[in-house]
Short mmCIF file of C-alpha atoms in Angstrom, two decimals:
data_model
loop_
_atom_site.label_atom_id
_atom_site.label_comp_id
_atom_site.label_asym_id
_atom_site.label_seq_id
_atom_site.Cartn_x
_atom_site.Cartn_y
_atom_site.Cartn_z
CA MET A 1 0.18 -0.26 0.64
CA ASP A 2 1.39 3.16 -0.84
CA GLN A 3 0.21 5.27 2.12
CA VAL A 4 1.81 2.80 4.13
CA LYS A 5 5.14 3.10 2.30
CA GLN A 6 5.21 6.76 2.47
CA LEU A 7 4.13 6.63 5.93
CA PHE A 8 6.73 4.93 7.10
CA LYS A 9 9.53 6.79 4.81
CA ASN A 10 8.01 10.53 6.79
CA THR A 11 8.67 8.02 10.20
CA LEU A 12 12.08 6.67 9.19
CA ILE A 13 13.25 10.46 8.24
CA PHE A 14 11.92 12.27 11.60
CA GLY A 15 13.32 8.63 13.36
CA ILE A 16 16.68 9.27 12.48
CA GLY A 17 16.60 12.76 14.02
CA ASN A 18 13.86 12.33 16.97
CA ILE A 19 15.21 9.20 18.13
CA GLY A 20 18.70 11.08 18.53
CA SER A 21 17.05 13.64 20.18
CA LYS A 22 14.90 12.50 22.62
CA LEU A 23 18.73 10.45 23.53
CA ILE A 24 20.07 13.44 24.52
CA GLN A 25 17.18 14.60 26.50
CA PHE A 26 16.89 12.11 28.11
CA ILE A 27 21.06 11.42 29.02
CA ALA A 28 20.26 15.43 29.66
CA VAL A 29 17.76 14.07 32.69
CA PRO A 30 20.72 12.75 35.43
CA MET A 31 22.75 16.10 34.67
CA PHE A 32 20.04 18.32 35.93
CA THR A 33 19.38 16.23 39.26
CA VAL A 34 23.14 16.53 39.80
CA PHE A 35 23.33 19.86 39.45
CA LEU A 36 20.19 20.99 40.49
CA THR A 37 18.76 20.36 43.69
CA THR A 38 14.63 18.84 43.91
CA LYS A 39 13.30 22.30 45.07
CA GLU A 40 15.79 24.53 42.17
CA TYR A 41 14.75 21.59 39.48
CA GLY A 42 11.29 21.93 40.35
CA GLU A 43 11.21 26.00 40.09
CA ALA A 44 12.88 24.96 36.58
CA ASP A 45 10.52 22.33 35.07
CA LEU A 46 7.35 25.56 36.96
CA MET A 47 8.65 28.01 35.06
CA THR A 48 9.29 26.09 31.76
CA THR A 49 5.75 24.42 32.33
CA ILE A 50 3.84 28.45 32.20
CA VAL A 51 5.98 28.75 28.80
CA SER A 52 4.86 26.05 27.73
CA LEU A 53 1.51 26.69 28.39
CA ALA A 54 1.85 30.47 26.46
CA LEU A 55 3.33 29.34 23.54
CA PRO A 56 -0.76 28.28 21.99
CA PHE A 57 -1.78 31.74 23.16
CA PHE A 58 1.12 34.18 21.63
CA SER A 59 1.69 31.55 18.55
CA LEU A 60 -1.69 31.27 17.90
CA CYS A 61 -0.83 27.36 16.84
CA LEU A 62 -0.31 29.31 13.70
CA TYR A 63 1.97 26.47 13.31
CA ASP A 64 -0.05 23.90 12.56
CA ALA A 65 -2.03 26.24 10.44
CA ILE A 66 1.00 26.64 8.51
CA LEU A 67 1.18 23.00 7.51
CA ARG A 68 -2.29 22.05 7.05
CA PHE A 69 -2.85 25.37 3.91
CA ILE A 70 0.68 24.89 2.44
CA ILE A 71 0.44 21.49 2.03
CA ASP A 72 -3.48 22.10 0.33
CA ASN A 73 -2.48 25.02 -1.56
CA PRO A 74 1.28 25.09 -2.34
CA GLU A 75 0.58 27.26 -5.03
CA ASN A 76 -0.28 29.89 -2.06
CA GLU A 77 2.51 29.21 -0.51
CA GLU A 78 4.10 32.33 -0.20
CA SER A 79 1.38 34.58 0.90
CA ILE A 80 0.17 31.60 3.14
CA ILE A 81 4.01 31.78 5.65
CA SER A 82 4.12 36.37 4.60
CA SER A 83 0.37 36.60 6.54
CA ALA A 84 1.59 33.81 9.35
CA ILE A 85 5.10 35.62 10.06
CA PHE A 86 3.51 39.51 10.18
CA VAL A 87 0.57 38.26 12.50
CA THR A 88 3.47 36.16 14.24
CA GLY A 89 5.47 39.56 14.41
CA ILE A 90 2.54 41.63 15.87
CA LEU A 91 2.94 38.50 18.76
CA VAL A 92 5.94 39.16 19.39
CA GLY A 93 6.16 42.04 19.97
CA VAL A 94 3.31 42.84 22.16
CA LEU A 95 6.09 40.34 24.69
CA ALA A 96 8.32 41.69 23.91
CA ILE A 97 6.89 45.39 25.64
CA ILE A 98 5.64 42.82 28.18
CA ASP A 99 9.42 42.76 29.28
CA VAL A 100 10.18 45.64 28.15
CA LEU A 101 7.88 46.64 31.30
CA LEU A 102 9.07 44.85 33.95
CA MET A 103 12.17 46.43 33.65
CA PHE A 104 10.05 49.47 36.01
CA LEU A 105 8.99 46.75 38.92
CA LYS A 106 10.75 46.45 41.89
CA THR A 107 9.59 42.46 42.71
CA PRO A 108 11.14 39.36 43.34
CA ASN A 109 12.90 36.81 40.49
CA ILE A 110 11.40 40.29 38.35
CA PHE A 111 14.19 38.86 36.14
CA LEU A 112 13.79 35.05 35.72
CA TYR A 113 10.45 36.67 34.81
CA ARG A 114 12.10 38.13 32.04
CA LEU A 115 14.14 35.14 31.02
CA VAL A 116 11.31 33.51 30.64
CA ILE A 117 9.43 35.71 28.12
CA ILE A 118 12.07 36.23 26.12
CA PHE A 119 12.74 32.43 26.10
CA LEU A 120 8.83 32.02 25.23
CA ILE A 121 9.56 34.16 22.06
CA VAL A 122 12.40 31.90 20.86
CA GLN A 123 10.44 29.53 21.31
CA VAL A 124 7.58 30.88 19.73
CA ILE A 125 9.62 31.77 16.56
CA GLN A 126 11.97 28.37 16.50
CA SER A 127 7.90 26.44 16.02
CA LEU A 128 7.41 28.48 13.35
CA LEU A 129 9.90 28.13 11.36
CA ALA A 130 10.52 24.37 12.18
CA GLN A 131 6.97 23.47 10.73
CA TYR A 132 7.06 25.56 7.55
CA LEU A 133 10.14 23.56 6.80
CA LYS A 134 7.44 20.55 6.98
CA ALA A 135 5.43 21.81 5.28
CA ILE A 136 7.76 22.50 2.07
CA GLY A 137 9.21 18.83 2.29
CA LYS A 138 12.56 19.88 4.18
CA ASN A 139 11.76 17.19 5.94
CA TRP A 140 15.25 16.22 6.58
CA LEU A 141 16.49 19.88 7.91
CA TYR A 142 14.07 19.34 10.01
CA SER A 143 14.51 16.40 11.50
CA VAL A 144 17.93 18.34 11.62
CA ASN A 145 17.18 20.40 13.53
CA GLY A 146 15.81 18.63 16.04
CA LEU A 147 18.87 17.46 16.68
CA LEU A 148 20.77 20.23 16.51
CA LEU A 149 18.50 21.99 18.61
CA SER A 150 18.50 18.82 21.73
CA ILE A 151 22.53 19.07 21.62
CA LEU A 152 23.46 22.51 22.24
CA ILE A 153 20.76 22.24 25.49
CA LEU A 154 22.88 19.58 26.59
CA LEU A 155 26.39 21.55 25.69
CA PHE A 156 25.39 24.52 27.20
CA SER A 157 23.66 23.20 30.01
CA PHE A 158 26.87 21.17 30.99
CA VAL A 159 29.28 24.36 30.49
CA PHE A 160 26.92 27.06 31.83
CA PHE A 161 26.46 24.93 35.85
CA HIS A 162 29.72 25.09 36.16
CA PHE A 163 29.57 28.78 36.41
CA ASP A 164 28.52 30.60 39.39
CA GLY A 165 25.56 32.32 39.89
CA ASN A 166 22.18 30.93 40.03
CA LYS A 167 21.96 27.89 38.14
CA ILE A 168 18.76 28.51 37.87
CA TYR A 169 19.45 31.95 35.91
CA TRP A 170 22.06 29.54 33.90
CA TYR A 171 19.64 26.94 32.78
CA PHE A 172 16.82 29.15 31.07
CA TYR A 173 20.23 30.64 29.86
CA ALA A 174 21.23 27.84 27.97
CA GLN A 175 17.58 27.00 26.67
CA ILE A 176 17.66 30.73 25.29
CA SER A 177 20.79 30.22 22.90
CA SER A 178 20.03 27.13 22.28
CA TYR A 179 16.38 28.37 20.36
CA ILE A 180 18.84 31.22 18.70
CA ILE A 181 21.40 28.85 16.92
CA SER A 182 18.02 26.82 15.99
CA VAL A 183 16.50 29.51 14.38
CA ILE A 184 20.03 30.76 12.45
CA PHE A 185 19.99 27.39 11.30
CA VAL A 186 16.29 26.95 10.29
CA GLU A 187 16.40 30.38 8.48
CA VAL A 188 19.83 29.50 6.53
CA CYS A 189 17.97 25.95 5.26
CA LEU A 190 14.86 28.62 4.11
CA LYS A 191 17.41 30.57 1.86
CA ASP A 192 16.00 29.33 -1.27
CA ARG A 193 12.93 30.65 0.02
CA THR A 194 10.89 33.50 0.40
CA ILE A 195 9.72 33.98 3.68
CA PHE A 196 8.05 37.07 4.61
CA ARG A 197 7.07 39.94 1.80
CA LEU A 198 5.36 42.74 2.89
CA ALA A 199 3.35 42.81 -0.42
CA SER A 200 2.28 38.88 0.14
CA VAL A 201 0.28 39.74 3.42
CA LYS A 202 -3.22 38.30 2.28
CA LYS A 203 -6.49 39.47 4.57
CA THR A 204 -8.06 36.43 3.60
CA TRP A 205 -5.52 34.43 4.19
CA ILE A 206 -4.74 36.03 7.77
CA LYS A 207 -8.77 34.70 8.62
CA LYS A 208 -8.29 31.80 7.44
CA LEU A 209 -5.29 30.35 9.08
CA THR A 210 -6.51 31.97 12.39
CA GLU A 211 -10.23 30.52 12.25
CA TYR A 212 -7.78 27.45 11.60
CA SER A 213 -5.55 27.91 14.49
CA LEU A 214 -7.75 29.57 16.77
CA PRO A 215 -9.51 26.55 18.11
CA LEU A 216 -6.28 24.13 18.51
CA ILE A 217 -5.88 26.88 21.18
CA PRO A 218 -7.64 25.29 23.40
CA ASN A 219 -6.08 21.42 22.54
CA GLN A 220 -2.78 22.45 22.94
CA ILE A 221 -4.35 23.64 26.58
CA MET A 222 -5.17 20.35 27.49
CA TRP A 223 -2.29 18.81 27.16
CA TRP A 224 -0.96 21.60 28.75
CA VAL A 225 -3.43 20.72 31.72
CA MET A 226 -2.95 17.73 31.77
CA ASN A 227 0.47 17.46 31.56
CA ALA A 228 0.82 20.59 33.25
CA SER A 229 -1.12 22.25 35.57
CA ASP A 230 -0.63 18.55 37.72
CA ARG A 231 3.01 20.39 38.15
CA LEU A 232 1.32 23.67 39.50
CA LEU A 233 -1.06 21.66 41.90
CA VAL A 234 1.79 19.71 42.98
CA THR A 235 3.93 22.63 43.72
CA TYR A 236 0.68 24.05 45.49
CA TYR A 237 -0.37 21.49 48.32
CA LEU A 238 2.79 19.57 48.56
CA GLY A 239 5.81 21.85 47.68
CA LEU A 240 8.63 22.05 45.13
CA SER A 241 10.89 19.78 46.14
CA VAL A 242 7.69 17.30 45.67
CA ASN A 243 6.98 19.11 42.51
CA GLY A 244 10.80 18.15 41.67
CA ILE A 245 9.93 14.65 42.61
CA TYR A 246 6.84 13.85 40.25
CA ALA A 247 8.61 16.13 37.46
CA ILE A 248 11.97 12.98 37.31
CA ALA A 249 8.61 10.34 36.98
CA ALA A 250 7.11 12.19 33.45
CA LYS A 251 10.11 11.86 32.07
CA ILE A 252 10.03 8.12 32.26
CA PRO A 253 6.78 8.12 30.26
CA ALA A 254 9.02 10.04 27.15
CA LEU A 255 10.70 7.08 26.29
CA THR A 256 7.69 5.60 24.74
CA ASN A 257 6.65 9.08 23.77
CA VAL A 258 9.97 8.96 21.35
CA VAL A 259 8.56 6.21 19.33
CA ILE A 260 5.25 7.91 19.24
CA THR A 261 6.69 11.33 18.52
CA ILE A 262 7.93 10.88 15.03
CA PHE A 263 5.51 9.18 14.44
CA MET A 264 2.35 11.36 15.38
CA GLN A 265 4.22 13.66 13.21
CA ALA A 266 4.90 11.40 10.02
CA TRP A 267 1.55 10.61 10.27
CA GLN A 268 0.14 14.09 10.56
CA LEU A 269 1.62 14.73 7.43
CA SER A 270 -0.21 11.01 5.91
CA SER A 271 -3.31 12.25 7.15
CA PHE A 272 -3.72 15.25 5.34
CA GLU A 273 -2.54 13.53 2.13
CA ASN A 274 -4.84 10.79 1.89
CA ALA A 275 -7.28 12.66 3.30
CA ASN A 276 -10.00 11.90 0.20
CA ASP A 277 -8.38 8.40 -0.84
CA ARG A 278 -11.05 6.69 -1.43
CA ASN A 279 -9.36 4.03 1.23
CA ARG A 280 -7.89 5.67 3.85
CA ASN A 281 -11.08 4.21 6.51
CA VAL A 282 -8.77 0.61 5.90
CA PHE A 283 -5.68 2.42 6.19
CA PHE A 284 -6.45 4.78 9.07
CA SER A 285 -7.63 1.74 10.43
CA THR A 286 -4.49 -0.38 9.85
CA VAL A 287 -2.51 2.41 11.81
CA PHE A 288 -4.56 2.25 14.18
CA ASN A 289 -4.55 -0.93 15.45
CA ASN A 290 -0.60 -1.30 15.16
CA LEU A 291 -0.61 2.38 16.72
CA LEU A 292 -2.30 1.41 20.32
CA PHE A 293 0.16 -2.72 19.81
CA VAL A 294 3.32 -0.17 19.40
CA LEU A 295 2.08 2.25 22.95
CA THR A 296 1.06 -0.80 24.92
CA LEU A 297 4.83 -3.01 24.28
CA PHE A 298 6.20 0.14 24.89
CA SER A 299 4.34 0.55 28.72
CA SER A 300 5.29 -2.36 29.18
CA ILE A 301 9.15 -2.63 28.41
CA ILE A 302 9.75 0.42 29.96
CA MET A 303 7.76 -0.77 33.22
CA THR A 304 9.57 -4.13 33.42
CA PHE A 305 12.81 -2.16 33.21
CA LEU A 306 11.85 0.73 36.09
CA MET A 307 13.42 0.03 38.76
CA PRO A 308 17.02 -0.20 36.56
CA ILE A 309 16.18 2.72 34.79
CA MET A 310 15.95 4.76 37.84
CA THR A 311 19.25 4.06 39.11
CA VAL A 312 20.07 5.24 35.72
CA ILE A 313 18.07 8.47 35.14
CA ALA A 314 18.30 10.36 39.01
CA SER A 315 20.26 10.64 42.20
CA LYS A 316 19.12 8.69 45.15
CA ALA A 317 17.05 11.80 46.07
CA TYR A 318 14.26 11.46 43.42
CA TYR A 319 14.59 7.40 42.99
CA THR A 320 10.67 7.64 44.44
CA ALA A 321 9.71 8.90 41.09
CA TRP A 322 9.16 5.61 40.25
CA GLU A 323 5.66 5.35 42.46
CA TYR A 324 4.22 7.94 40.20
CA VAL A 325 5.37 6.69 37.00
CA PRO A 326 2.75 3.31 36.34
CA MET A 327 -0.03 5.36 36.46
CA LEU A 328 1.39 8.54 34.07
CA LEU A 329 2.25 4.93 31.39
CA LEU A 330 -1.12 4.31 30.86
CA GLY A 331 -2.32 7.88 30.65
CA GLY A 332 0.42 8.07 28.35
CA ILE A 333 -1.96 5.25 25.84
CA PHE A 334 -4.74 7.47 26.08
CA SER A 335 -3.44 10.93 25.15
CA ASN A 336 -1.21 9.32 22.53
CA ILE A 337 -4.81 7.77 21.36
CA SER A 338 -6.38 11.00 21.75
CA MET A 339 -4.13 12.55 20.01
CA PHE A 340 -4.66 10.03 17.22
CA LEU A 341 -7.91 10.48 17.16
CA GLY A 342 -7.45 14.27 16.91
CA THR A 343 -5.83 13.83 13.25
CA ASN A 344 -9.19 13.58 12.33
CA TYR A 345 -11.11 16.54 13.58
CA LEU A 346 -8.16 17.89 11.47
CA VAL A 347 -8.40 15.92 8.50
CA GLY A 348 -12.14 17.13 8.46
CA LYS A 349 -11.21 21.06 9.19
CA ASN A 350 -13.59 20.85 11.29
CA THR A 351 -11.02 22.07 14.85
CA GLY A 352 -14.77 23.16 16.56
CA GLY A 353 -14.31 19.34 17.98
CA ILE A 354 -10.45 19.35 19.17
CA PHE A 355 -12.31 22.99 20.80
CA ARG A 356 -15.03 21.63 22.38
CA THR A 357 -13.13 17.97 23.53
CA SER A 358 -10.25 19.43 24.56
CA ILE A 359 -12.96 21.80 27.20
CA ILE A 360 -14.10 18.62 28.75
CA GLY A 361 -10.14 16.97 29.36
CA ALA A 362 -8.56 19.57 31.32
CA VAL A 363 -11.67 21.41 33.19
CA LEU A 364 -12.57 17.18 34.14
CA ASN A 365 -8.50 17.01 35.05
CA VAL A 366 -7.62 20.12 36.90
CA GLY A 367 -11.42 18.78 38.72
CA LEU A 368 -9.85 15.77 39.66
CA ASN A 369 -6.39 17.37 40.82
CA ILE A 370 -7.77 19.13 43.04
CA TYR A 371 -10.15 16.83 45.39
CA LEU A 372 -6.75 13.80 44.62
CA ILE A 373 -3.88 15.32 45.17
CA PRO A 374 -4.49 16.06 48.86
CA GLU A 375 -6.18 12.84 49.29
CA LEU A 376 -2.98 10.03 47.84
CA GLY A 377 -0.27 12.67 46.79
CA ALA A 378 1.25 13.19 43.51
CA ASN A 379 -0.16 9.69 42.45
CA GLY A 380 -3.70 11.68 42.57
CA ALA A 381 -1.94 13.75 40.39
CA SER A 382 -1.15 10.59 37.91
CA ILE A 383 -4.43 9.16 38.64
CA SER A 384 -6.02 11.97 37.03
CA THR A 385 -4.11 12.62 34.01
CA LEU A 386 -5.03 8.87 33.37
CA ILE A 387 -9.31 9.63 33.67
CA SER A 388 -8.74 12.76 32.00
CA TYR A 389 -7.67 11.26 28.59
CA LEU A 390 -9.29 7.90 28.93
CA VAL A 391 -12.63 10.41 29.24
CA VAL A 392 -11.25 12.31 26.38
CA CYS A 393 -10.16 9.63 24.26
CA LEU A 394 -14.12 7.93 24.43
CA ILE A 395 -15.41 11.04 23.47
CA ARG A 396 -13.37 11.74 20.24
CA LEU A 397 -13.59 7.96 18.93
CA PHE A 398 -17.28 8.32 19.11
CA GLU A 399 -17.33 11.57 17.35
CA THR A 400 -15.02 10.76 14.57
CA ASP A 401 -16.20 7.60 13.83
CA LYS A 402 -18.99 9.96 11.60
CA VAL A 403 -15.63 11.95 9.90
CA ILE A 404 -13.27 8.10 9.07
CA GLN A 405 -15.01 4.72 10.69
CA ILE A 406 -11.62 3.20 12.63
CA ASP A 407 -11.82 -0.68 13.07
CA ILE A 408 -10.80 -1.13 16.09
CA ASP A 409 -9.52 -4.82 17.52
CA TYR A 410 -11.36 -4.39 20.81
CA ARG A 411 -10.03 -8.18 21.54
CA LEU A 412 -6.45 -6.64 21.82
CA LEU A 413 -6.53 -3.59 23.09
CA LEU A 414 -9.02 -4.97 26.15
CA SER A 415 -6.39 -7.95 26.51
CA ALA A 416 -3.57 -5.66 26.13
CA ILE A 417 -4.91 -2.74 29.05
CA GLY A 418 -5.65 -6.10 30.95
CA ILE A 419 -2.40 -7.04 30.98
CA LEU A 420 -0.80 -3.79 31.71
CA ILE A 421 -3.21 -3.64 34.60
CA VAL A 422 -2.21 -6.86 35.64
CA GLN A 423 2.08 -5.69 35.59
CA ILE A 424 0.99 -2.61 37.48
CA ILE A 425 -0.99 -4.49 39.83
CA CYS A 426 3.02 -6.02 40.07
CA LEU A 427 5.15 -3.93 40.29
CA TYR A 428 3.15 -2.17 43.27
CA THR A 429 3.44 -5.03 45.23
CA HIS A 430 7.17 -5.88 44.36
CA VAL A 431 6.47 -9.09 42.42
CA LEU A 432 9.39 -8.30 40.17
CA VAL A 433 10.43 -11.43 39.16
CA LEU A 434 7.29 -11.42 36.66
CA GLN A 435 7.80 -8.78 34.89
CA ILE A 436 10.26 -10.09 32.10
CA VAL A 437 6.22 -12.20 31.26
CA PHE A 438 4.06 -9.14 30.32
CA PRO A 439 6.13 -7.99 26.97
CA ILE A 440 6.38 -11.89 25.98
CA LEU A 441 2.28 -12.11 26.84
CA LEU A 442 1.72 -9.03 24.35
CA ILE A 443 4.09 -9.74 21.60
CA LEU A 444 2.35 -13.08 21.40
CA LEU A 445 -1.48 -12.23 22.21
CA ASN A 446 -0.28 -9.51 19.49
CA PHE A 447 1.32 -12.78 17.07
#
């Protein structure tokens, strides 16, 4: 099947760059735990989390819009990217004004807040230009840019942490420096393109781009709420030190996301390119069921080797983070399925459906966090995330069936989730000798 071949090719291209970049990010975790105390890491993670919340607002998610519209309308590429950059320039200008105004405030940590705003500005610019590379088919360069960014963050962090002064400041200096160099690299890669011409800015395209992207903001916020509001509420109820430990726990499911992030980048392209194909239902179903197997297998493998992984990536002060990982892994499965189903809304250009389901998930997650964290500690946050992702997944599965009919292998789905639940119970009851059995069972089940 040509669609599957193209999807595999795109996945391979993104994989070469992303596996390297994710591996480097994973290597950086032990370094952060060595140079930063649990409180410092908790504060740095909290500031980074706030940036991830602000990014959709100050970018309007235009990076997703240009990908969708340039693929559909390559003949209008210059007008689309020029219009997107024009709007982004206005948003960056607003952030710059806020940064200048902060100079006149005499509030504790004001310098840190200014660093965070600068970090946000460079992220807004980098995310738009990097996505433009993907939109025009420069997938190799897109992957190389991601790898370069991760290497720079690792190197700058290692060097800067050896300097005297506030380690949190040096953490953001490293991030900002890396993103600036990434922007320069992307601009060099785009030297054969006119990325901005004022005469090419069109009111019509500004309207189309923003109408498409604005409903995506709540979708981004939902992922932030489910991934990051946990940190804010854990900090509020349990303190910065516990948040630092919880933040390390959240890094473990990122091992699964290494593969899934690569796949979703390729999948977004393939779903747009095959939106009008008459065999798209078969194509989407095949991909969905294989994705489900990969998600459950990777989660099982990580739980099997969870204890050795913890001893490698974190110092002893962070070791208790393993207790929060199983629920976060299970929630990650439903998170990734929800993202997969979310592309069905994008295929039908029904971003309003993403808006609605995102709001439901966000409200549910915050409510559960407020109730469960005081009762169950940091594990209350991981359980809240799991339940919220599951609810969103079920809603999207029902609603997108009207757009694309996915033939789900329910025997595989229910059996795989059942095996993972038993594995989690064995992990919490310290029956570690059986852990290696569960990935083997999943492979036999799929076979």
